[in-house]
Short mmCIF file of C-alpha atoms and ligand atoms in Angstrom, two decimals:
data_model
loop_
_atom_site.label_atom_id
_atom_site.label_comp_id
_atom_site.label_asym_id
_atom_site.label_seq_id
_atom_site.Cartn_x
_atom_site.Cartn_y
_atom_site.Cartn_z
CA UNK F 106 76.20 103.61 141.08
CA UNK F 107 75.05 107.20 140.65
CA UNK F 108 72.97 109.17 143.16
CA UNK F 109 71.10 112.35 142.31
CA UNK F 110 70.63 114.45 145.47
CA UNK F 111 68.36 117.41 146.12
CA UNK F 112 68.53 119.87 149.02
CA UNK F 113 66.06 122.70 149.67
CA UNK F 114 65.73 122.82 153.47
CA UNK F 115 66.51 126.52 153.85
CA UNK F 116 67.86 129.19 151.50
CA UNK F 117 70.10 127.22 149.15
CA UNK F 118 68.70 125.34 146.17
CA UNK F 119 71.20 122.55 145.65
CA UNK F 120 71.56 119.55 143.35
CA UNK F 121 74.46 117.11 143.17
CA UNK F 122 75.27 113.93 141.29
CA UNK F 123 77.71 111.55 142.95
CA UNK F 124 79.17 108.48 141.31
CA UNK F 125 80.66 105.54 143.17
CA UNK F 126 83.52 104.32 141.03
CA UNK F 127 83.50 100.67 140.02
CA UNK F 128 86.85 99.12 140.93
CA UNK F 129 88.94 97.60 138.20
CA UNK F 130 88.36 94.09 139.52
CA UNK F 131 84.65 94.34 139.34
CA UNK F 132 83.86 95.39 142.88
CA UNK F 133 81.94 98.58 143.42
CA UNK F 134 83.82 101.61 144.75
CA UNK F 135 87.13 99.85 145.38
CA UNK F 136 85.73 98.02 148.36
CA UNK F 137 83.01 98.69 150.88
CA UNK F 138 85.70 99.75 153.35
CA UNK F 139 87.51 102.09 151.03
CA UNK F 140 85.10 103.36 148.42
CA UNK F 141 86.04 105.83 145.73
CA UNK F 142 83.85 108.59 144.49
CA UNK F 143 83.60 111.02 141.66
CA UNK F 144 81.63 114.22 142.07
CA UNK F 145 79.95 114.61 138.69
CA UNK F 146 78.17 117.79 139.65
CA UNK F 147 77.63 119.89 142.78
CA UNK F 148 75.55 123.01 142.22
CA UNK F 149 74.44 125.42 144.91
CA UNK F 150 72.25 128.37 144.09
CA UNK F 151 72.21 130.66 147.11
CA UNK F 152 69.33 132.99 147.87
CA UNK F 153 71.27 134.90 150.50
CA UNK F 154 71.17 138.23 148.62
CA UNK F 155 67.41 138.06 148.44
CA UNK F 156 66.93 137.36 152.15
CA UNK F 157 69.56 139.87 153.31
CA UNK F 158 67.04 142.67 152.74
CA UNK F 159 64.77 141.07 155.33
CA UNK F 160 67.52 140.36 157.89
CA UNK F 161 66.89 136.59 157.75
CA UNK F 162 65.31 133.82 155.71
CA UNK F 163 61.67 134.37 154.70
CA UNK F 164 60.16 130.87 154.27
CA UNK F 165 57.72 131.69 151.48
CA UNK F 166 60.30 133.61 149.49
CA UNK F 167 62.65 130.63 149.87
CA UNK F 168 59.93 128.31 148.61
CA UNK F 169 59.24 130.51 145.57
CA UNK F 170 62.93 130.62 144.66
CA UNK F 171 63.29 126.84 145.01
CA UNK F 172 60.33 126.40 142.66
CA UNK F 173 61.96 128.70 140.13
CA UNK F 174 65.48 127.29 140.36
CA UNK F 175 65.18 123.54 140.92
CA UNK F 176 64.54 122.44 137.35
CA UNK F 177 67.21 124.65 135.68
CA UNK F 178 69.78 123.54 138.26
CA UNK F 179 68.88 119.87 137.80
CA UNK F 180 69.23 120.23 134.02
CA UNK F 181 72.59 121.93 134.52
CA UNK F 182 73.70 119.10 136.83
CA UNK F 183 72.77 116.50 134.19
CA UNK F 184 74.60 118.45 131.51
CA UNK F 185 77.75 118.74 133.64
CA UNK F 186 77.53 115.01 134.36
CA UNK F 187 77.01 114.21 130.69
CA UNK F 188 73.78 112.46 131.59
CA UNK F 189 71.53 114.87 129.73
CA UNK F 190 69.72 113.28 126.80
CA UNK F 191 66.46 114.12 125.17
CA UNK F 192 64.10 111.27 124.38
CA UNK F 193 62.86 111.17 120.77
CA UNK F 194 59.35 110.17 121.69
CA UNK F 195 58.79 109.37 125.29
CA UNK F 196 55.33 107.89 125.49
CA UNK F 197 56.02 106.30 128.88
CA UNK F 198 56.85 109.67 130.46
CA UNK F 199 53.91 111.29 128.75
CA UNK F 200 51.68 108.69 130.41
CA UNK F 201 53.00 109.73 133.83
CA UNK F 202 52.07 113.39 133.41
CA UNK F 203 48.83 113.09 135.30
CA UNK F 204 50.62 111.64 138.31
CA UNK F 205 53.18 114.43 138.20
CA UNK F 206 50.42 117.03 138.07
CA UNK F 207 48.95 115.50 141.24
CA UNK F 208 52.30 115.36 143.07
CA UNK F 209 53.11 118.96 142.16
CA UNK F 210 49.60 120.23 142.71
CA UNK F 211 50.80 122.87 145.18
CA UNK F 212 53.89 123.81 143.21
CA UNK F 213 52.38 125.11 139.98
CA UNK F 214 55.45 127.08 139.01
CA UNK F 215 57.64 124.02 139.46
CA UNK F 216 55.13 121.92 137.53
CA UNK F 217 55.41 124.29 134.57
CA UNK F 218 59.20 124.00 134.55
CA UNK F 219 58.91 120.24 134.97
CA UNK F 220 56.65 119.82 131.93
CA UNK F 221 58.84 122.03 129.81
CA UNK F 222 62.29 120.70 130.67
CA UNK F 223 62.10 117.35 132.51
CA UNK F 224 59.36 115.59 130.55
CA UNK F 225 61.27 115.69 127.22
CA UNK F 226 64.32 113.99 128.78
CA UNK F 227 65.31 110.38 128.32
CA UNK F 228 65.44 108.48 131.60
CA UNK F 229 68.92 109.32 132.94
CA UNK F 230 71.50 106.79 134.00
CA UNK F 231 71.14 107.24 137.76
CA UNK F 232 70.37 104.62 140.39
CA UNK F 233 68.65 106.54 143.16
CA UNK F 234 67.27 109.93 144.08
CA UNK F 235 68.08 111.32 147.55
CA UNK F 236 66.25 114.27 149.03
CA UNK F 237 66.40 116.22 152.28
CA UNK F 238 63.06 115.70 154.03
CA UNK F 239 63.88 117.55 157.27
CA UNK F 240 64.61 119.28 159.52
CA UNK F 241 64.20 122.71 157.93
CA UNK F 242 61.60 125.23 156.82
CA UNK F 243 58.45 123.32 155.89
CA UNK F 244 57.53 125.35 152.77
CA UNK F 245 61.10 125.06 151.48
CA UNK F 246 61.42 121.34 152.26
CA UNK F 247 58.17 120.45 150.50
CA UNK F 248 59.38 121.85 147.16
CA UNK F 249 62.42 119.56 147.14
CA UNK F 250 60.49 116.57 148.45
CA UNK F 251 57.71 116.88 145.89
CA UNK F 252 60.17 117.46 143.06
CA UNK F 253 62.09 114.32 144.06
CA UNK F 254 58.83 112.36 144.29
CA UNK F 255 57.84 113.50 140.80
CA UNK F 256 61.23 112.48 139.38
CA UNK F 257 61.07 109.14 141.15
CA UNK F 258 57.61 108.59 139.69
CA UNK F 259 58.39 109.45 136.06
CA UNK F 260 61.79 107.76 135.94
CA UNK F 261 60.86 104.85 138.19
CA UNK F 262 63.94 105.35 140.41
CA UNK F 263 64.16 104.55 144.14
CA UNK F 264 63.73 107.50 146.47
CA UNK F 265 65.75 108.01 149.68
CA UNK F 266 64.58 110.61 152.22
CA UNK F 267 67.62 112.00 154.07
CA UNK F 268 67.99 113.83 157.37
CA UNK F 269 69.69 117.19 156.74
CA UNK F 270 71.80 116.85 159.92
CA UNK F 271 73.05 113.43 158.79
CA UNK F 272 74.16 115.25 155.65
CA UNK F 273 76.11 117.76 157.76
CA UNK F 274 77.75 114.84 159.58
CA UNK F 275 78.85 113.16 156.34
CA UNK F 276 80.06 116.44 154.84
CA UNK F 277 83.22 116.09 156.95
CA UNK F 278 84.24 112.85 155.27
CA UNK F 279 84.93 114.05 151.77
CA UNK F 280 87.81 116.09 150.46
CA UNK F 281 86.26 118.10 147.76
CA UNK F 282 87.76 120.82 145.67
CA UNK F 283 85.53 121.61 142.73
CA UNK F 284 88.45 122.93 140.72
CA UNK F 285 90.98 120.14 141.23
CA UNK F 286 89.21 117.03 142.29
CA UNK F 287 88.20 114.34 139.87
CA UNK F 288 88.10 111.21 141.98
CA UNK F 289 88.47 110.74 145.70
CA UNK F 290 88.51 108.38 148.65
CA UNK F 291 86.63 109.04 151.82
CA UNK F 292 88.48 110.11 154.92
CA UNK F 293 88.50 107.00 157.10
CA UNK F 294 86.42 107.39 160.22
CA UNK F 295 86.66 105.29 163.36
CA UNK F 296 83.55 104.71 165.43
CA UNK F 297 82.26 105.60 167.93
CA UNK F 298 82.42 109.20 166.79
CA UNK F 299 81.13 112.40 168.32
CA UNK F 300 79.71 115.00 165.96
CA UNK F 301 79.35 118.66 166.86
CA UNK F 302 76.72 119.87 164.42
CA UNK F 303 76.34 123.64 164.44
CA UNK F 304 74.14 125.41 161.93
CA UNK F 305 71.68 128.27 161.65
CA UNK F 306 68.91 126.24 163.22
CA UNK F 307 70.68 123.49 165.17
CA UNK F 308 73.36 122.98 167.77
CA UNK F 309 73.75 119.32 168.61
CA UNK F 310 76.25 116.92 170.09
CA UNK F 311 75.57 113.57 168.47
CA UNK F 312 77.04 110.19 169.29
CA UNK F 313 77.54 108.22 166.08
CA UNK F 314 78.13 104.56 166.83
CA UNK F 315 78.21 103.45 163.19
CA UNK F 316 76.96 104.54 159.78
CA UNK F 317 73.42 105.81 160.22
CA UNK F 318 73.44 105.20 163.99
CA UNK F 319 72.91 108.60 165.55
CA UNK F 320 71.99 109.50 169.14
CA UNK F 321 71.62 113.09 170.29
CA UNK F 322 73.48 113.65 173.58
CA UNK F 323 72.52 117.29 173.91
CA UNK F 324 71.20 120.21 171.93
CA UNK F 325 70.33 123.85 172.24
CA UNK F 326 67.50 124.74 174.59
CA UNK F 327 66.81 128.01 172.74
CA UNK F 328 68.83 129.72 169.97
CA UNK F 329 71.20 127.73 167.78
CA UNK F 330 74.82 128.91 167.60
CA UNK F 331 74.41 130.16 164.02
CA UNK F 332 71.16 131.90 164.94
CA UNK F 333 72.96 133.72 167.78
CA UNK F 334 75.71 134.76 165.35
CA UNK F 335 73.05 136.06 162.96
CA UNK F 336 71.14 137.98 165.64
CA UNK F 337 74.25 139.55 167.15
CA UNK F 338 75.41 140.35 163.62
CA UNK F 339 72.20 142.30 163.12
CA UNK F 340 72.70 144.17 166.42
CA UNK F 341 76.15 145.20 165.24
CA UNK F 342 74.79 146.42 161.91
CA UNK F 343 76.13 143.56 159.80
CA UNK F 344 73.86 142.02 157.18
CA UNK F 345 72.61 138.45 157.05
CA UNK F 346 74.27 136.02 157.68
CA UNK F 347 76.07 137.37 160.72
CA UNK F 348 78.52 134.49 161.25
CA UNK F 349 81.13 135.30 158.60
CA UNK F 350 80.91 139.06 159.35
CA UNK F 351 81.38 138.59 163.11
CA UNK F 352 84.31 136.29 162.61
CA UNK F 353 85.93 138.79 160.18
CA UNK F 354 85.32 141.70 162.59
CA UNK F 355 86.72 139.72 165.53
CA UNK F 356 89.96 139.26 163.58
CA UNK F 357 90.42 143.01 163.43
CA UNK F 358 90.00 143.53 167.18
CA UNK F 359 93.24 144.85 168.65
CA UNK F 360 92.58 143.14 171.98
CA UNK F 361 94.53 139.95 172.52
CA UNK F 362 92.85 136.69 173.54
CA UNK F 363 93.95 137.39 177.11
CA UNK F 364 92.11 140.70 177.08
CA UNK F 365 94.85 143.27 176.75
CA UNK F 366 95.11 145.89 174.06
CA UNK F 367 98.41 146.66 172.37
CA UNK F 368 98.67 149.80 174.51
CA UNK F 369 98.10 147.74 177.69
CA UNK F 370 94.43 148.70 178.22
CA UNK F 371 92.03 146.18 179.76
CA UNK F 372 89.61 144.28 177.55
CA UNK F 373 86.42 146.24 178.08
CA UNK F 374 83.85 143.49 177.67
CA UNK F 375 82.98 140.19 179.33
CA UNK F 376 79.99 138.15 178.22
CA UNK F 377 78.68 135.02 179.99
CA UNK F 378 79.43 131.43 178.91
CA UNK F 379 75.91 130.04 179.38
CA UNK F 380 75.57 126.65 181.08
CA UNK F 381 79.21 125.83 180.37
CA UNK F 382 79.44 123.91 183.67
CA UNK F 383 76.06 122.17 183.59
CA UNK F 384 76.47 118.42 183.83
CA UNK F 385 74.77 117.77 180.51
CA UNK F 386 75.44 118.38 176.84
CA UNK F 387 72.76 120.96 176.22
CA UNK F 388 73.47 124.50 175.06
CA UNK F 389 71.78 127.86 175.51
CA UNK F 390 72.74 130.98 173.58
CA UNK F 391 69.74 133.21 174.12
CA UNK F 392 71.06 134.75 177.39
CA UNK F 393 74.40 135.49 175.74
CA UNK F 394 72.62 137.24 172.89
CA UNK F 395 70.64 139.32 175.42
CA UNK F 396 73.85 140.29 177.22
CA UNK F 397 75.20 141.65 173.95
CA UNK F 398 71.94 143.53 173.39
CA UNK F 399 72.09 145.17 176.85
CA UNK F 400 75.74 145.97 176.45
CA UNK F 401 75.08 147.81 173.19
CA UNK F 402 71.99 149.53 174.64
CA UNK F 403 74.02 150.87 177.57
CA UNK F 404 76.79 152.36 175.49
CA UNK F 405 76.36 156.10 175.95
CA UNK F 406 77.78 157.49 172.74
CA UNK F 407 76.48 155.94 169.50
CA UNK F 408 79.88 156.43 167.82
CA UNK F 409 81.42 154.16 170.48
CA UNK F 410 79.33 151.22 169.25
CA UNK F 411 81.19 151.40 165.97
CA UNK F 412 84.55 151.67 167.77
CA UNK F 413 83.73 148.68 169.97
CA UNK F 414 82.21 146.62 167.15
CA UNK F 415 85.19 144.35 166.66
CA UNK F 416 85.78 143.91 170.40
CA UNK F 417 82.11 142.96 170.92
CA UNK F 418 82.33 140.54 167.99
CA UNK F 419 85.49 139.03 169.39
CA UNK F 420 84.18 138.51 172.92
CA UNK F 421 80.88 137.13 171.65
CA UNK F 422 82.69 134.68 169.38
CA UNK F 423 85.03 133.67 172.22
CA UNK F 424 82.02 132.98 174.47
CA UNK F 425 80.27 130.77 171.89
CA UNK F 426 83.46 128.88 171.06
CA UNK F 427 84.37 128.37 174.74
CA UNK F 428 81.02 126.67 175.40
CA UNK F 429 81.06 124.55 172.23
CA UNK F 430 84.62 123.37 172.83
CA UNK F 431 84.19 122.65 176.56
CA UNK F 432 81.08 120.50 176.06
CA UNK F 433 82.53 118.67 173.08
CA UNK F 434 85.68 117.73 174.99
CA UNK F 435 83.61 116.54 177.99
CA UNK F 436 81.36 114.37 175.82
CA UNK F 437 84.33 112.96 173.90
CA UNK F 438 85.90 111.95 177.23
CA UNK F 439 82.75 110.49 178.73
CA UNK F 440 81.86 108.41 175.67
CA UNK F 441 85.42 107.42 174.93
CA UNK F 442 85.06 108.24 171.26
CA UNK F 443 87.71 107.56 168.64
CA UNK F 444 86.75 110.46 166.40
CA UNK F 445 85.34 113.97 166.73
CA UNK F 446 83.78 115.60 163.67
CA UNK F 447 82.43 119.07 162.95
CA UNK F 448 79.59 119.99 160.62
CA UNK F 449 77.13 122.75 159.70
CA UNK F 450 77.52 126.37 158.63
CA UNK F 451 79.24 127.46 161.88
CA UNK F 452 81.90 124.79 161.24
CA UNK F 453 83.40 127.38 158.85
CA UNK F 454 84.38 129.42 161.89
CA UNK F 455 88.18 129.51 162.03
CA UNK F 456 88.40 130.03 165.78
CA UNK F 457 86.13 127.06 166.48
CA UNK F 458 88.17 124.78 164.20
CA UNK F 459 91.44 125.95 165.70
CA UNK F 460 90.39 125.82 169.36
CA UNK F 461 88.78 122.39 169.05
CA UNK F 462 91.87 121.03 167.29
CA UNK F 463 94.18 122.46 169.99
CA UNK F 464 92.14 121.20 172.95
CA UNK F 465 91.70 117.74 171.46
CA UNK F 466 95.38 117.56 170.76
CA UNK F 467 96.16 118.53 174.34
CA UNK F 468 93.53 116.54 176.22
CA UNK F 469 92.69 113.62 173.92
CA UNK F 470 95.63 113.24 171.56
CA UNK F 471 94.52 109.82 170.32
CA UNK F 472 91.17 111.07 169.08
CA UNK F 473 91.11 111.85 165.38
CA UNK F 474 89.55 115.19 164.45
CA UNK F 475 87.78 115.47 161.11
CA UNK F 476 86.56 118.80 159.77
CA UNK F 477 84.72 119.47 156.53
CA UNK F 478 86.28 121.50 153.75
CA UNK F 479 85.06 125.09 154.08
CA UNK F 480 83.12 124.67 150.82
CA UNK F 481 81.23 121.76 152.42
CA UNK F 482 80.19 123.53 155.65
CA UNK F 483 77.15 125.34 154.30
CA UNK F 484 74.09 123.63 152.91
CA UNK F 485 74.75 121.56 149.79
CA UNK F 486 73.34 118.51 148.05
CA UNK F 487 76.61 116.60 147.86
CA UNK F 488 76.42 115.91 151.60
CA UNK F 489 72.90 114.55 151.05
CA UNK F 490 74.22 112.17 148.39
CA UNK F 491 76.97 111.03 150.78
CA UNK F 492 74.47 110.38 153.57
CA UNK F 493 72.29 108.47 151.10
CA UNK F 494 75.21 106.25 150.12
CA UNK F 495 76.16 105.45 153.72
CA UNK F 496 72.80 105.18 155.42
CA UNK F 497 69.97 105.99 153.00
CA UNK F 498 66.90 103.80 153.05
CA UNK F 499 64.67 103.44 150.03
CA UNK F 500 61.05 104.40 150.51
CA UNK F 501 57.99 104.34 148.31
CA UNK F 502 57.46 107.68 146.62
CA UNK F 503 54.01 108.03 148.18
CA UNK F 504 55.44 107.63 151.70
CA UNK F 505 58.03 110.40 151.58
CA UNK F 506 56.97 113.55 153.39
CA UNK F 507 58.68 116.72 154.57
CA UNK F 508 59.12 116.93 158.34
CA UNK F 509 60.27 120.36 159.55
CA UNK F 510 61.11 119.01 163.03
CA UNK F 511 62.72 115.73 162.01
CA UNK F 512 65.07 114.36 164.71
CA UNK F 513 67.69 111.64 164.55
O1 KG4 V 646 74.28 124.87 157.89
P1 KG4 V 646 73.90 126.21 157.38
O2 KG4 V 646 74.49 126.65 156.06
O3 KG4 V 646 72.37 126.36 157.26
C1 KG4 V 646 71.49 125.74 158.16
O4 KG4 V 646 71.25 124.51 158.00
O5 KG4 V 646 71.04 126.46 159.07
O6 KG4 V 646 74.33 127.26 158.52
C2 KG4 V 646 74.17 128.64 158.35
C3 KG4 V 646 74.69 129.33 159.59
C4 KG4 V 646 74.32 130.81 159.64
O7 KG4 V 646 73.72 131.07 160.89
C5 KG4 V 646 75.66 131.52 159.52
O8 KG4 V 646 75.73 132.75 160.21
C6 KG4 V 646 76.60 130.49 160.13
O9 KG4 V 646 76.11 129.26 159.66
N1 KG4 V 646 77.99 130.71 159.71
C7 KG4 V 646 78.99 131.04 160.56
C8 KG4 V 646 80.17 131.21 159.76
N2 KG4 V 646 79.82 130.97 158.46
C9 KG4 V 646 78.49 130.67 158.44
N3 KG4 V 646 79.00 131.21 161.89
C10 KG4 V 646 80.17 131.55 162.47
N4 KG4 V 646 81.32 131.73 161.78
C11 KG4 V 646 81.36 131.58 160.44
N5 KG4 V 646 82.52 131.77 159.78
ZN1 ZN V 647 72.33 123.10 157.27
#
């Protein structure tokens, strides 16, 4: 079984092809319990450089880039997967052109690329097409959704709309190293599991009682964790995205975790840990962000901002991580979960990974902790293919729509 997956929810244009390996004795993927996979292709084209100039993602720019890049990336994915074949005379596909023109009515640039490079192809040996249909930026999502619908129409392949956050959940289950890996098993997960999903737009604690069975226990009431990292990054003069820059700056701070400098000086900054003791699993990072803003505003000498940059980054990161870890541990205890997983762009944060591992080990040593490979934390299409395999549902091409606010 081969799944083609497409992801365009934000500022990465991504296409992946995942194969489930037939077992030697005729069963698919070893067994349903222990499937094996081969990543045939996993391409991510990032637009970060483009958006950096604007200090954040500009939805219509993202949409334009997706339109430009989707077809070339898909062709590249087929070539890498050795599934790229031109049809000598494809009358069937030619007949579908009118339908494609209707589906891609609003994506004229994409339609041009489609006619030039997709139409001449023979129908590839894939079994399903998975596409992120939300949540995300509506203009960006629609490009991927309509492209997937057009492919499904011309190749007559089933279409599976996938929730982007389900993708982030499944990203933790694969060990993937594009240089070394040829074939792999999934990490085994025990349910019920608790997922901490932290990205640029979402911060959610999700109870996962089985494959595809998600229930949100709590989420951010205002800014997402990644969004707070990005905004504070901007205040400190770092470019977009702020997360990696803040975490790198925090590393260079000469103040210890306990707040002492090497020379014995007191840690000069203390930011709040918003709603850390509330009796729910919601988060709020907007007040923390404002505290950083006021702190920087009240620094008298501008040159001191630069000097304090790494200390501010460190204390801000500590505050975010304290809240995320405390609430995750509480929820894991209350729901008696067997597994805790991490997912989303902020899951790349080394302090978060380390602190959560330590606290789980101390307080809930029987709970398994599964983190995604760093290369799988950001947006990618491989995670969408994984989600499709485990919990994707086929839908008629005409019924698939983008939903910017899609919830579990
Ligand atoms: O999941 P993702 O790639 O895109 C969305 O679906 O939003 O997450 C991107 C977010 C950005 O806000 C970025 O600043 C944050 O992940 N991020 C980090 C780190 N690396 C990326 N935040 C904290 N520490 C990091 N090392
Ligand atoms: Zn994401």
